[in-house]
mmCIF file of C-alpha atoms and ligand atoms in Angstrom:
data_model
loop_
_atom_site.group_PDB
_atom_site.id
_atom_site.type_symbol
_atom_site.label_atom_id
_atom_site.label_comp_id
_atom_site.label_asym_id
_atom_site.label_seq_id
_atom_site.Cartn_x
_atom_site.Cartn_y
_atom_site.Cartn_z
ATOM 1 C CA UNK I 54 27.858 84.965 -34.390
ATOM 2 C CA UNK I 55 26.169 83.143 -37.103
ATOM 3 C CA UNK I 56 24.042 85.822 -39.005
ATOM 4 C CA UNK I 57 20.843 85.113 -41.537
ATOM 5 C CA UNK I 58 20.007 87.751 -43.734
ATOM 6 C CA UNK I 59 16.472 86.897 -46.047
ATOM 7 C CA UNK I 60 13.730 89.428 -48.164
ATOM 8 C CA UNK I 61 10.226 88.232 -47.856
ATOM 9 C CA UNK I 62 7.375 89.982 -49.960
ATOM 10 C CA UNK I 63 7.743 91.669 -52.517
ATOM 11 C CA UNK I 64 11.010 92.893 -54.605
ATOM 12 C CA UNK I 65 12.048 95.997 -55.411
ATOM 13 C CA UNK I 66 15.664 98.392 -55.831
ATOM 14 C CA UNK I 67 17.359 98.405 -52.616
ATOM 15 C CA UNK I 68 17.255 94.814 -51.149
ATOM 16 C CA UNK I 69 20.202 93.658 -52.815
ATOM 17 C CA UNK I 70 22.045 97.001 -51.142
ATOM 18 C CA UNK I 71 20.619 96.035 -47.829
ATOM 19 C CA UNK I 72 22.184 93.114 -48.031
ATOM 20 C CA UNK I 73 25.645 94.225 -48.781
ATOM 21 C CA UNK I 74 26.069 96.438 -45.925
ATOM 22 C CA UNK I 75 24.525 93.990 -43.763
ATOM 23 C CA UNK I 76 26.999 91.122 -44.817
ATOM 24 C CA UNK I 77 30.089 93.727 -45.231
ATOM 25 C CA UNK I 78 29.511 95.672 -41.526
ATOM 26 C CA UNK I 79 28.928 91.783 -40.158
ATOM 27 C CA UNK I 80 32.693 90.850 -41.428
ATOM 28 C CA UNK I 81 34.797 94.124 -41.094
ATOM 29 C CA UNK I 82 37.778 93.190 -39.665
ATOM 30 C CA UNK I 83 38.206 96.797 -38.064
ATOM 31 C CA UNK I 84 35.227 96.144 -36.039
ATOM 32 C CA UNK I 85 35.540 92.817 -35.812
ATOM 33 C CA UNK I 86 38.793 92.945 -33.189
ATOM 34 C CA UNK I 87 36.879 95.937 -31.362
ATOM 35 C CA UNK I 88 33.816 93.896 -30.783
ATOM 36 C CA UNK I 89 35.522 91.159 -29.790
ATOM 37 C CA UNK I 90 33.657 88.259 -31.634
ATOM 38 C CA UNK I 91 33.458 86.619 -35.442
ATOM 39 C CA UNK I 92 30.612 87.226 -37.825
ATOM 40 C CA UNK I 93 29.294 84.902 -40.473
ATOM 41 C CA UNK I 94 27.033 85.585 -42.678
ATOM 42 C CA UNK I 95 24.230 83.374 -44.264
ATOM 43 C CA UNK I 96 21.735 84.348 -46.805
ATOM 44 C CA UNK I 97 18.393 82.567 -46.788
ATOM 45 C CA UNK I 98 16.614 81.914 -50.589
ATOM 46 C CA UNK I 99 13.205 83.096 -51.031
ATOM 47 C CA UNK I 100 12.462 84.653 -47.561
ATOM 48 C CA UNK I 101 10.773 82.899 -45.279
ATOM 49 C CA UNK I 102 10.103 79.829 -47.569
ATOM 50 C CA UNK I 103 14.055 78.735 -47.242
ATOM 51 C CA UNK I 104 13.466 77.785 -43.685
ATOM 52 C CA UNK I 105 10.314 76.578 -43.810
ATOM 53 C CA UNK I 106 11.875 73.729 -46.770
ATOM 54 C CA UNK I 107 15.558 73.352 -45.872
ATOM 55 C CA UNK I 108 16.114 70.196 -45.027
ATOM 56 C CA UNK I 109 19.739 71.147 -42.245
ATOM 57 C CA UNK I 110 20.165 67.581 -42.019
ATOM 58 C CA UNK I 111 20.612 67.379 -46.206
ATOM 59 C CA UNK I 112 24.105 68.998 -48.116
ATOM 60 C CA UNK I 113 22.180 69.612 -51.142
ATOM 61 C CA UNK I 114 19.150 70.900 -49.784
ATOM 62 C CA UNK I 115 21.094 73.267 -47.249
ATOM 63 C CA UNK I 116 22.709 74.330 -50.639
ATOM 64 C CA UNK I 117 19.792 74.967 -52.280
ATOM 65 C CA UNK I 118 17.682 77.348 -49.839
ATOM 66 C CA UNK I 119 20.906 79.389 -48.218
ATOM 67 C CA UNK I 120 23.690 80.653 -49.446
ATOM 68 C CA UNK I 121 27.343 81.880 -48.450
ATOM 69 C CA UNK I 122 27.762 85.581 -47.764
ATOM 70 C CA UNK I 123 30.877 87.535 -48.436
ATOM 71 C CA UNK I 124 32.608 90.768 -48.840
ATOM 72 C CA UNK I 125 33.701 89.034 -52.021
ATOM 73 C CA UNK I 126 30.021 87.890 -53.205
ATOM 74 C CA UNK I 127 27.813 90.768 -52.321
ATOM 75 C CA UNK I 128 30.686 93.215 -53.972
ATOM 76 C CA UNK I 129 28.647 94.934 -56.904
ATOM 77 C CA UNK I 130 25.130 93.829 -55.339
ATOM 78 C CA UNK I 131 24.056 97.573 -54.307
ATOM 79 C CA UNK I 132 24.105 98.024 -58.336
ATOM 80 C CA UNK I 133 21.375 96.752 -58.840
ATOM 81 C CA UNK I 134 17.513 95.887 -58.399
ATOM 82 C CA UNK I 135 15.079 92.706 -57.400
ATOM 83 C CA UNK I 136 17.146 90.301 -54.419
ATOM 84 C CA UNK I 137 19.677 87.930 -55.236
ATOM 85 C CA UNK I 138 18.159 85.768 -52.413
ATOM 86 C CA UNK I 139 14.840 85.508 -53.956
ATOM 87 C CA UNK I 140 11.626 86.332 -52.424
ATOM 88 C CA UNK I 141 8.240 84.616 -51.055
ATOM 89 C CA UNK I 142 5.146 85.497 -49.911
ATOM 90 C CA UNK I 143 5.311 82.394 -47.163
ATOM 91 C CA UNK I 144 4.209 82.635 -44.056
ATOM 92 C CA UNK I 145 5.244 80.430 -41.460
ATOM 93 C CA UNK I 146 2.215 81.337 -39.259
ATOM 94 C CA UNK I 147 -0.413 80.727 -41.574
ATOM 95 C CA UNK I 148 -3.223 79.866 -39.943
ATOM 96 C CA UNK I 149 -4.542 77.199 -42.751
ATOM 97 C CA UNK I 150 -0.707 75.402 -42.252
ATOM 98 C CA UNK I 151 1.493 76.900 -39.524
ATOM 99 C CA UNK I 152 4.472 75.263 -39.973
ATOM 100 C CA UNK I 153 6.436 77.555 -37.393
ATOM 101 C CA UNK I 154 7.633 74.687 -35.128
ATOM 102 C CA UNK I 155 9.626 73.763 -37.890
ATOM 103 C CA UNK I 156 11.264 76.764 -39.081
ATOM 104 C CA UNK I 157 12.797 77.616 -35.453
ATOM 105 C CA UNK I 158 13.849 73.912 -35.278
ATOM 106 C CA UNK I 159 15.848 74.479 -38.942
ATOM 107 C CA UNK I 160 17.251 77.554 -37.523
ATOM 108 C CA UNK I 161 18.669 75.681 -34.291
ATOM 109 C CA UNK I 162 19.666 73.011 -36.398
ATOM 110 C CA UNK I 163 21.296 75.333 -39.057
ATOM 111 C CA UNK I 164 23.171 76.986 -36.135
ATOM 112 C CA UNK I 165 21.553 80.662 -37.081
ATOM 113 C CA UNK I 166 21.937 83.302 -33.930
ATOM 114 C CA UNK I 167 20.490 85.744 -35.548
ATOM 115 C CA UNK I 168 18.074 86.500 -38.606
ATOM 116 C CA UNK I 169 18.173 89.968 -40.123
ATOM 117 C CA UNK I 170 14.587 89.886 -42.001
ATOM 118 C CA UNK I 171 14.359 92.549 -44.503
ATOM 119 C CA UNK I 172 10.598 93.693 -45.323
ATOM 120 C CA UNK I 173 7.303 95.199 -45.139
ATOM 121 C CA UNK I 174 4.803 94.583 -42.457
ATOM 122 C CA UNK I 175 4.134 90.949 -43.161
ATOM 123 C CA UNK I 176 7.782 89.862 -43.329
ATOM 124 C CA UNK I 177 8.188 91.945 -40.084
ATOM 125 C CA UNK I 178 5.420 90.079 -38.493
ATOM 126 C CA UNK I 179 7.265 86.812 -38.591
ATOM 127 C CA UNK I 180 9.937 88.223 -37.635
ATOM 128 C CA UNK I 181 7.919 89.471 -34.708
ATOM 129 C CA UNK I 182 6.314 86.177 -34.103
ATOM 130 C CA UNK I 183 9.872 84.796 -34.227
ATOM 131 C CA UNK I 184 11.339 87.111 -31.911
ATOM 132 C CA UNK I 185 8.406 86.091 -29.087
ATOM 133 C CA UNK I 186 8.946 82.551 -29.443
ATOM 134 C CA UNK I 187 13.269 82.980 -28.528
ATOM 135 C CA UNK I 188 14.825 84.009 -31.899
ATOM 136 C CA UNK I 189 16.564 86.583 -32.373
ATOM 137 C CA UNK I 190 15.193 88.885 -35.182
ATOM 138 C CA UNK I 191 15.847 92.272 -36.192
ATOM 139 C CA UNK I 192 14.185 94.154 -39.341
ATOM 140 C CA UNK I 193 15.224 96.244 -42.252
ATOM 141 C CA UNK I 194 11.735 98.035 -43.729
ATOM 142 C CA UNK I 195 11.165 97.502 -47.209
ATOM 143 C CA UNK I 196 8.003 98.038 -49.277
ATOM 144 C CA UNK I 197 7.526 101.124 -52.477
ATOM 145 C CA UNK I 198 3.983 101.814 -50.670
ATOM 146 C CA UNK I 199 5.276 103.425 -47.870
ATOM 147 C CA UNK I 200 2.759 102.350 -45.382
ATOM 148 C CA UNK I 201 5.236 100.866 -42.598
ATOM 149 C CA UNK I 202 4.491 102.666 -39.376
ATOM 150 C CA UNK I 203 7.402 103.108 -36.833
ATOM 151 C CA UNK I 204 9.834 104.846 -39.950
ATOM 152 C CA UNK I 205 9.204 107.766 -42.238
ATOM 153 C CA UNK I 206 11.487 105.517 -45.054
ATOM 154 C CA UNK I 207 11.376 102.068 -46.267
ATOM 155 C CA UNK I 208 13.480 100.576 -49.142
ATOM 156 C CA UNK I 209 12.382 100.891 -52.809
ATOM 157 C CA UNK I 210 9.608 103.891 -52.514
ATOM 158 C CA UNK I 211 12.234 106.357 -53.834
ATOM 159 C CA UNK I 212 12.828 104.275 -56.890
ATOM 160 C CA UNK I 213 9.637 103.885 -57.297
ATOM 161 C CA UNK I 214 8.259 107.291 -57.091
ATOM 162 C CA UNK I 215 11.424 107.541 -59.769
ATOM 163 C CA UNK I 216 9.851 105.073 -62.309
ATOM 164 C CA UNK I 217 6.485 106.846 -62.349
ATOM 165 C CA UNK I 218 7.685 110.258 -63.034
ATOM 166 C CA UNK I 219 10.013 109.046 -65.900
ATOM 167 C CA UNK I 220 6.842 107.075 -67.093
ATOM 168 C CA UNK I 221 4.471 109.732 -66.858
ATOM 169 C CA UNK I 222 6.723 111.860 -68.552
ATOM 170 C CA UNK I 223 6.873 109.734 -71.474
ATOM 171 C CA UNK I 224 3.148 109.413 -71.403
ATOM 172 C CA UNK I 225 2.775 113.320 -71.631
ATOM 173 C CA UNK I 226 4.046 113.381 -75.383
ATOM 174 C CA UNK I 227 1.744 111.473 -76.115
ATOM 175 C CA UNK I 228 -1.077 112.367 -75.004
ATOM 176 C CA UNK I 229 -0.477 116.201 -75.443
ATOM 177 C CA UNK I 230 0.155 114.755 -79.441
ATOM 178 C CA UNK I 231 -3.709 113.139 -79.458
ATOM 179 C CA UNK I 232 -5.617 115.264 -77.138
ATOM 180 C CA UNK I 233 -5.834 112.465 -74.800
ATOM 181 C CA UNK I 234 -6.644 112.037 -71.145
ATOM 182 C CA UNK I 235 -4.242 109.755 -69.804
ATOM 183 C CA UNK I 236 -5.392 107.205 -66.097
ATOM 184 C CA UNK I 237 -1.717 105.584 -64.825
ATOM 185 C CA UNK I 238 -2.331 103.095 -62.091
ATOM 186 C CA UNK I 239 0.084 103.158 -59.459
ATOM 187 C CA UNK I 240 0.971 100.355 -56.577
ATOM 188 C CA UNK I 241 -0.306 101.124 -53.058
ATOM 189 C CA UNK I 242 -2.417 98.532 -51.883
ATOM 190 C CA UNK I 243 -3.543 100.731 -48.852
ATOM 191 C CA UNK I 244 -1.520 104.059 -48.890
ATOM 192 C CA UNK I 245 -1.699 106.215 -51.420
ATOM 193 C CA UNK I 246 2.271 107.183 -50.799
ATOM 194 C CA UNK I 247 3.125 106.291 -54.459
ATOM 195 C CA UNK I 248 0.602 107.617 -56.083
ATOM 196 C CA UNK I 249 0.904 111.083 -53.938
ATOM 197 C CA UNK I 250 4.352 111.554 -54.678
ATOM 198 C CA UNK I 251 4.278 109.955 -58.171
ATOM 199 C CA UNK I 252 1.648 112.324 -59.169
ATOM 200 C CA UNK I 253 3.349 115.706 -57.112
ATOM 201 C CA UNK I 254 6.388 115.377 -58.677
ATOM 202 C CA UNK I 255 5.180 114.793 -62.162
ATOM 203 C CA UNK I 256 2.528 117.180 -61.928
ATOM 204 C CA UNK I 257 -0.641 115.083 -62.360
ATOM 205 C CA UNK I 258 -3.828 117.075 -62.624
ATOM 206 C CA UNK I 259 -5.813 114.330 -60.448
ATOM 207 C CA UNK I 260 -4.138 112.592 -57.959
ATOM 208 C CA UNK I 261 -6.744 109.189 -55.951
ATOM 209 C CA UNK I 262 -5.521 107.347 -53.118
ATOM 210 C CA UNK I 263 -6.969 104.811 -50.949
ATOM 211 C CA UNK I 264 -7.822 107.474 -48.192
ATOM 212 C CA UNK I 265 -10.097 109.294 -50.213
ATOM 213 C CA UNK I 266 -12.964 107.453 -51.870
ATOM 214 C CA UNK I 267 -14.050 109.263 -55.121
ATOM 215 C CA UNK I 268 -16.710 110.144 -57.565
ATOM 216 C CA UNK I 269 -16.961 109.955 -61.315
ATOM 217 C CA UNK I 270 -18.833 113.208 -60.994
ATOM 218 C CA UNK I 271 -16.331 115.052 -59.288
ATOM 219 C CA UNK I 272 -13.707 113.868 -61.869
ATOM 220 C CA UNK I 273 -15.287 114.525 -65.228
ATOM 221 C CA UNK I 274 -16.132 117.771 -63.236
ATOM 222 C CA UNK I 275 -12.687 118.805 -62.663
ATOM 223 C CA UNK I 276 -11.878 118.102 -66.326
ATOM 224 C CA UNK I 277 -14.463 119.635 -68.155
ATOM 225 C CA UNK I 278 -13.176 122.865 -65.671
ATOM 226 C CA UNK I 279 -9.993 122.548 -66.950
ATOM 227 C CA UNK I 280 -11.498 122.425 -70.904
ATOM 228 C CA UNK I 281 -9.723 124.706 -73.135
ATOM 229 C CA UNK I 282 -7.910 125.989 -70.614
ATOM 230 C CA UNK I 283 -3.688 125.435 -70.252
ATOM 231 C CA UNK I 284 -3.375 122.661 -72.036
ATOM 232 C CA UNK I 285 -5.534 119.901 -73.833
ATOM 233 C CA UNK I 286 -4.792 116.674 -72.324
ATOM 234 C CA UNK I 287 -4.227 115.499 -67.996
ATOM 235 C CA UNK I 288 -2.882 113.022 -66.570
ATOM 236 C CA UNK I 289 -4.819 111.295 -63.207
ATOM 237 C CA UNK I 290 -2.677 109.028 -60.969
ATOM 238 C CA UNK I 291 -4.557 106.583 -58.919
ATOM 239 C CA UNK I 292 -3.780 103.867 -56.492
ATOM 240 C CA UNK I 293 -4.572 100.866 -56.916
ATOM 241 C CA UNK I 294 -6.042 100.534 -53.816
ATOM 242 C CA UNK I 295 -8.347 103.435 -54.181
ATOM 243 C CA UNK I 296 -12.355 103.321 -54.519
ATOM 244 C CA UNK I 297 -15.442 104.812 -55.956
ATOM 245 C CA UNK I 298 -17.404 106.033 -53.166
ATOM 246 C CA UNK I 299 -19.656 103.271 -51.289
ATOM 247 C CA UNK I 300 -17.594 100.486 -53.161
ATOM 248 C CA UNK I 301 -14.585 97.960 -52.944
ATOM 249 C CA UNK I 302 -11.138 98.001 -54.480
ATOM 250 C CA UNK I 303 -10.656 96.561 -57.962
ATOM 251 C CA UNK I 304 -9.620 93.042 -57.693
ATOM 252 C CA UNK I 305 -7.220 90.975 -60.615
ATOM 253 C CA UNK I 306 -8.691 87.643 -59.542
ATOM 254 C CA UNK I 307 -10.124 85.789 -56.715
ATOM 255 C CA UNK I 308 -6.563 84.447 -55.063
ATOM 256 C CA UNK I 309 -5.537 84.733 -51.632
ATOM 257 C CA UNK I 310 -1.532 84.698 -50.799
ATOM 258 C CA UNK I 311 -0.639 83.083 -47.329
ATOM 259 C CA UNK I 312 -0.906 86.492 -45.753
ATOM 260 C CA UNK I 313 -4.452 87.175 -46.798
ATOM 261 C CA UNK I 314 -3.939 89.468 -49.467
ATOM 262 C CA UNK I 315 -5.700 89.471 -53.020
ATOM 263 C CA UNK I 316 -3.897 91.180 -56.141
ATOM 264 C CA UNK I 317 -5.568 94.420 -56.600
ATOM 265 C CA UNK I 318 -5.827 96.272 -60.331
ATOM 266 C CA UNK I 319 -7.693 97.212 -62.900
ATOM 267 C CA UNK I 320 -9.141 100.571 -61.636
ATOM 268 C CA UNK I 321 -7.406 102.962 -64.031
ATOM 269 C CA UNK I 322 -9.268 100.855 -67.191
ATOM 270 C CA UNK I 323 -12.498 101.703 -65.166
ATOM 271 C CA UNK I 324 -11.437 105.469 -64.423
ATOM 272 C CA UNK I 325 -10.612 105.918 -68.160
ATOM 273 C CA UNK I 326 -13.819 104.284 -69.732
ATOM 274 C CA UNK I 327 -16.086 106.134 -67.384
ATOM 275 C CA UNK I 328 -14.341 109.477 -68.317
ATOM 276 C CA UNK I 329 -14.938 108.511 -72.047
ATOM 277 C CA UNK I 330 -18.405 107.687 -71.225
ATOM 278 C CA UNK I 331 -19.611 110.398 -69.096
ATOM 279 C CA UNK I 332 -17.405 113.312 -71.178
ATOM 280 C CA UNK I 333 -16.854 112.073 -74.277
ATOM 281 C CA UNK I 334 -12.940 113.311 -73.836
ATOM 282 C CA UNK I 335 -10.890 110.864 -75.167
ATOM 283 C CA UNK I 336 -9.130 108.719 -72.786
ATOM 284 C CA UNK I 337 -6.517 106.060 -72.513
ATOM 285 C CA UNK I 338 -4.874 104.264 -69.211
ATOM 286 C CA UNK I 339 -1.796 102.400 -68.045
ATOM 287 C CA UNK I 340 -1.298 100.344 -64.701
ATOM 288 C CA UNK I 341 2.459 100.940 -63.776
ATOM 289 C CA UNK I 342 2.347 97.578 -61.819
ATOM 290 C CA UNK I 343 5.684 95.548 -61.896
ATOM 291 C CA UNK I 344 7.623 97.885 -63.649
ATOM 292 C CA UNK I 345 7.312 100.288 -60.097
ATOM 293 C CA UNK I 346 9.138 97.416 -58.469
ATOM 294 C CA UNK I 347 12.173 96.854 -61.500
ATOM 295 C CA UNK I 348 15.166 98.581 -62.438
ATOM 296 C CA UNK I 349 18.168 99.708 -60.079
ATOM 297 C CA UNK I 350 18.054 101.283 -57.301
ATOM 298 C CA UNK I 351 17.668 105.275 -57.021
ATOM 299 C CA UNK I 352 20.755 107.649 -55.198
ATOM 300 C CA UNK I 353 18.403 107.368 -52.453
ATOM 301 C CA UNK I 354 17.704 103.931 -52.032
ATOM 302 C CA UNK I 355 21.164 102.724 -52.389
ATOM 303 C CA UNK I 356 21.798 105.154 -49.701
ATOM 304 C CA UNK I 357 19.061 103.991 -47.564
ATOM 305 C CA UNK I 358 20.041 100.598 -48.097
ATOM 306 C CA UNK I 359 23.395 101.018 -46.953
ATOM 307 C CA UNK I 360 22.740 103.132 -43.885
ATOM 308 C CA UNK I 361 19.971 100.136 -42.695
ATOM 309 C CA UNK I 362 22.568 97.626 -43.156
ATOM 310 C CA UNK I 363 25.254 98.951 -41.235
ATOM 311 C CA UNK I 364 22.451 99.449 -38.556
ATOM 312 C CA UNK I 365 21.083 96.445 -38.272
ATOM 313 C CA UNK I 366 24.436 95.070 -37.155
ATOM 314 C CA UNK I 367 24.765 97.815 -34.521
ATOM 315 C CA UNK I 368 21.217 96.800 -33.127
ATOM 316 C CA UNK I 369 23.048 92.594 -33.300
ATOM 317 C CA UNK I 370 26.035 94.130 -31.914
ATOM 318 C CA UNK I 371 24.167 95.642 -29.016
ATOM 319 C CA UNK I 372 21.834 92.997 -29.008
ATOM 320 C CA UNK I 373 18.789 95.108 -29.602
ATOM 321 C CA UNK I 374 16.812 92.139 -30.573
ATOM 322 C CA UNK I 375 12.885 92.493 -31.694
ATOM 323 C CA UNK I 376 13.620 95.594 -32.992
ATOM 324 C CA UNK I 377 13.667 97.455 -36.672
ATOM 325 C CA UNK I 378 15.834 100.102 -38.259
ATOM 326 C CA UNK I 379 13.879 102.922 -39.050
ATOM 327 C CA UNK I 380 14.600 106.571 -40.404
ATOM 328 C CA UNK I 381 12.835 109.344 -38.080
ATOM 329 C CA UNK I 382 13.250 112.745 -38.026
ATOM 330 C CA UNK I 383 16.240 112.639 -40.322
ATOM 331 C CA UNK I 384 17.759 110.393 -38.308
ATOM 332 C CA UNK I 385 18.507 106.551 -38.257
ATOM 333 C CA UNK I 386 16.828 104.942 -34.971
ATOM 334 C CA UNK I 387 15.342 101.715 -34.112
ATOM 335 C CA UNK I 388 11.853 100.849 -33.042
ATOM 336 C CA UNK I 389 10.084 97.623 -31.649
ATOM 337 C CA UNK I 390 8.398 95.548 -34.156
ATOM 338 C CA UNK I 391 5.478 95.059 -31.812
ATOM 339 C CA UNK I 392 4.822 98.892 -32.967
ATOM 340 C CA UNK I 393 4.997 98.280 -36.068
ATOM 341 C CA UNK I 394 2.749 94.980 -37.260
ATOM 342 C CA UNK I 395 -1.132 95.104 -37.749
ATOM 343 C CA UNK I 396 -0.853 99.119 -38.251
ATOM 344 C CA UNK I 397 -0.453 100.935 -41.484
ATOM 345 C CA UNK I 398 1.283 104.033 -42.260
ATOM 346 C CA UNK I 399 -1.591 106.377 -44.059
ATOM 347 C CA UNK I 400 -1.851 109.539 -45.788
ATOM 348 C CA UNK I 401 -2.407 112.276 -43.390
ATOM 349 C CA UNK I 402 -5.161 113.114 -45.548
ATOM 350 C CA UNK I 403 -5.597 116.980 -43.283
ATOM 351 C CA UNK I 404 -2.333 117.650 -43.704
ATOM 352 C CA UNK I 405 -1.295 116.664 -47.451
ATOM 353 C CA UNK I 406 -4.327 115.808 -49.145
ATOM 354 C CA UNK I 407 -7.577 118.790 -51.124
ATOM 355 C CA UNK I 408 -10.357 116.915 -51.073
ATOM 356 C CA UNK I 409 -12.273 119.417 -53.302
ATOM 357 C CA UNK I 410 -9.198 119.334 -56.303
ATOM 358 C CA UNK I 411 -8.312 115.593 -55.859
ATOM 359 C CA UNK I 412 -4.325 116.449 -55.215
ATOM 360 C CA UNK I 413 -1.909 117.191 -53.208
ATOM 361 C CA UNK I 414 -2.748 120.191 -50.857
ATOM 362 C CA UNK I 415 -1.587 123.883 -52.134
ATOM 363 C CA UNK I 416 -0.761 125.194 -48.924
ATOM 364 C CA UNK I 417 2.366 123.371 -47.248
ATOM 365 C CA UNK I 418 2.793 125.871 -43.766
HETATM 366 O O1 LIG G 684 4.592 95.065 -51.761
HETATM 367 C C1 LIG G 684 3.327 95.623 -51.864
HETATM 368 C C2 LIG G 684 2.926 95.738 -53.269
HETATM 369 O O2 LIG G 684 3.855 96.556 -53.891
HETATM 370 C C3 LIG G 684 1.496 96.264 -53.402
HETATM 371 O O3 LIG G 684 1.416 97.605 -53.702
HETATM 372 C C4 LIG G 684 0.927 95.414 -54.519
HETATM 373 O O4 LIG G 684 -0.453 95.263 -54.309
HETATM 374 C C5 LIG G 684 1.660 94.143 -54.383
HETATM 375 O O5 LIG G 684 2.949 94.480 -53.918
HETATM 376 C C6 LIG G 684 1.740 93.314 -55.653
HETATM 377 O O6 LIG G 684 2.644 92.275 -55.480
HETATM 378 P P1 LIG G 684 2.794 90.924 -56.298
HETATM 379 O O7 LIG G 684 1.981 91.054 -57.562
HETATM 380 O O8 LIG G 684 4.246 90.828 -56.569
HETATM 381 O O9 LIG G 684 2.305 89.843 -55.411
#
């Protein structure tokens, strides 16, 4: 059984973990002799993008977009963050250049049974695609925004949710030192997971998410409330993704990846000069971005990872193809990808979200 592990989208802590247990539960030679069949394991460079350029017929270009998995290689990968495969934002099936006929041909010719695809909703689409066109796919969820449907986990939220508390921490010195309001923009292109949690757990005074469009009004409203009162300086989380009432998201630029996505940011800068504006209370921001995605992976995540590996060879084993590992109800269990593409995984704003404070609810029962 000739098994290709690859991460498409984007990075974060956990990957690399994924892809240990996958490549270490594939070659076990306890399970091995009670399954009855050899595992090999093959890791595809830059997601998708490996098999859309390997040439199978070309040594050096085989070399160059896969590479040999072992117990021996992957050893100390769960340490640490990003993917040693590399990651793309390629899509096989886009619709401006589908080049799809040639990827399953380079995985017949490459002698893959199996692809283990490890990521977030667009990843898992291809793999989706895949899986109705004969190959055998299975999926590992992965993205820090937390807006998979079909699991209540996906790799790299927890270290995420991690990186803004420490951050936000550090931010609180200083701006309890100058007085200072203090915007931090948070990833979540669509969810406001991140920025939720982030802001819970750090104890943001304003927390915005996608779900909830805003007003200016309403903000400088809870601040000047909170004037003189406590303490002299809040912080406000927001989501990238989240808008002014009646308006758009922030964009960086005008570019379109292959998936149809533009880079959002820049709506903490507008949050902060508007406070300064409207209040005159001086305010500062910081967008999070990248720096959600870096480091090493959290207890959690490595933990995650490792669990989602060892199932994704059960679901090969048992050849639950079409399928992804998800965590539900406390438990590990596996769902069709069908369920899970073209859907996103929102804040159930009723249950978690006051409207009125901008934050996370105060009643939990
Ligand atoms: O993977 C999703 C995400 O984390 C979004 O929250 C964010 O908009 C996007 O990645 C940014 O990715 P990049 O700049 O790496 O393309």
């Amino acid at each position: 059984m000739r098994i290709a592990v690859l991460t498409g989208g984007g990075d974060c802590p956990g990957l690399n973990g994924a892809i240990k247990w996958v490549t270490k539960t594939a070659l076990d030679p306890v399970l091995e002799k009670k399954r009855g069949f050899k595992c090999e394991v093959v890791g595809i460079r830059e997601g998708w993008k490996g098999l859309v350029y390997v040439d199978p017929d070309d040594p050096e270009s085989v070399a160059r977009h896969t590479m040999h998995l072992d117990e021996e290689v992957v050893r100390t990968w769960d340490r640490y963050g990003g993917t040693n495969l590399g990651t793309s934002r390629t899509n096989p099936f886009n619709p401006q250049k589908d080049r799809s006929d040639q990827v399953i041909e380079n995985i017949r010719k490459l002698g893959i049974d199996v692809i283990v695809a490890i990521g977030g909703e667009d990843t898992l689409g291809v793999a989706y695609k895949l899986h109705r066109r004969g190959v055998r796919t299975v999926g590992i969820p992965k993205t820090i925004d937390g807006d998979l449907v079909g699991t209540e986990y996906s790799l790299g939220f927890d270290s995420a949710v991690n990186v803004i508390m420490e951050e936000i921490d550090r931010l609180r010195t200083t701006a309890g030192s100058h007085n200072r309001i203090f915007v931090v923009e948070t990833m979540g292109r669509h969810a406001g997971w991140l920025a939720l949690h982030g802001g819970e757990c750090s104890g943001a005074y304003i927390i915005l998410i996608p779900e909830v469009p805003f007003t200016m009004e309403r903000i400088c409203e809870l601040l000047q409330e909170r004037r003189g009162r406590e303490v002299q300086y809040s912080i406000i989380v927001v989501s990238e993704g989240a808008k002014v009432g009646g308006t758009q998201e922030f964009y960086k630029d005008d570019r379109v990846d292959e998936f149809g996505h533009r880079s959002l940011g820049g709506i903490a800068a507008y949050i902060s000069d508007e406070i300064q504006k409207r209040t005159g209370l001086e305010s500062r921001y910081v967008n999070l971005s990248h720096l959600q995605r870096g480091g090493s992976p959290s207890a959690r995540d490595r933990l995650m990872a490792r669990w989602f590996g060892i199932a994704a060879v059960d679901m090969i084993v048992n050849e639950d193809f079409g399928r992804m590992v998800s965590f539900l109800h406390g438990e590990i269990t596996t769902v069709p990808m069908k369920e899970v593409i073209d859907r996103l995984r929102l804040v159930d704003v009723d249950k978690y979200y006051d409207v009125e404070r901008y934050n996370g609810k105060r009643t939990i029962l």
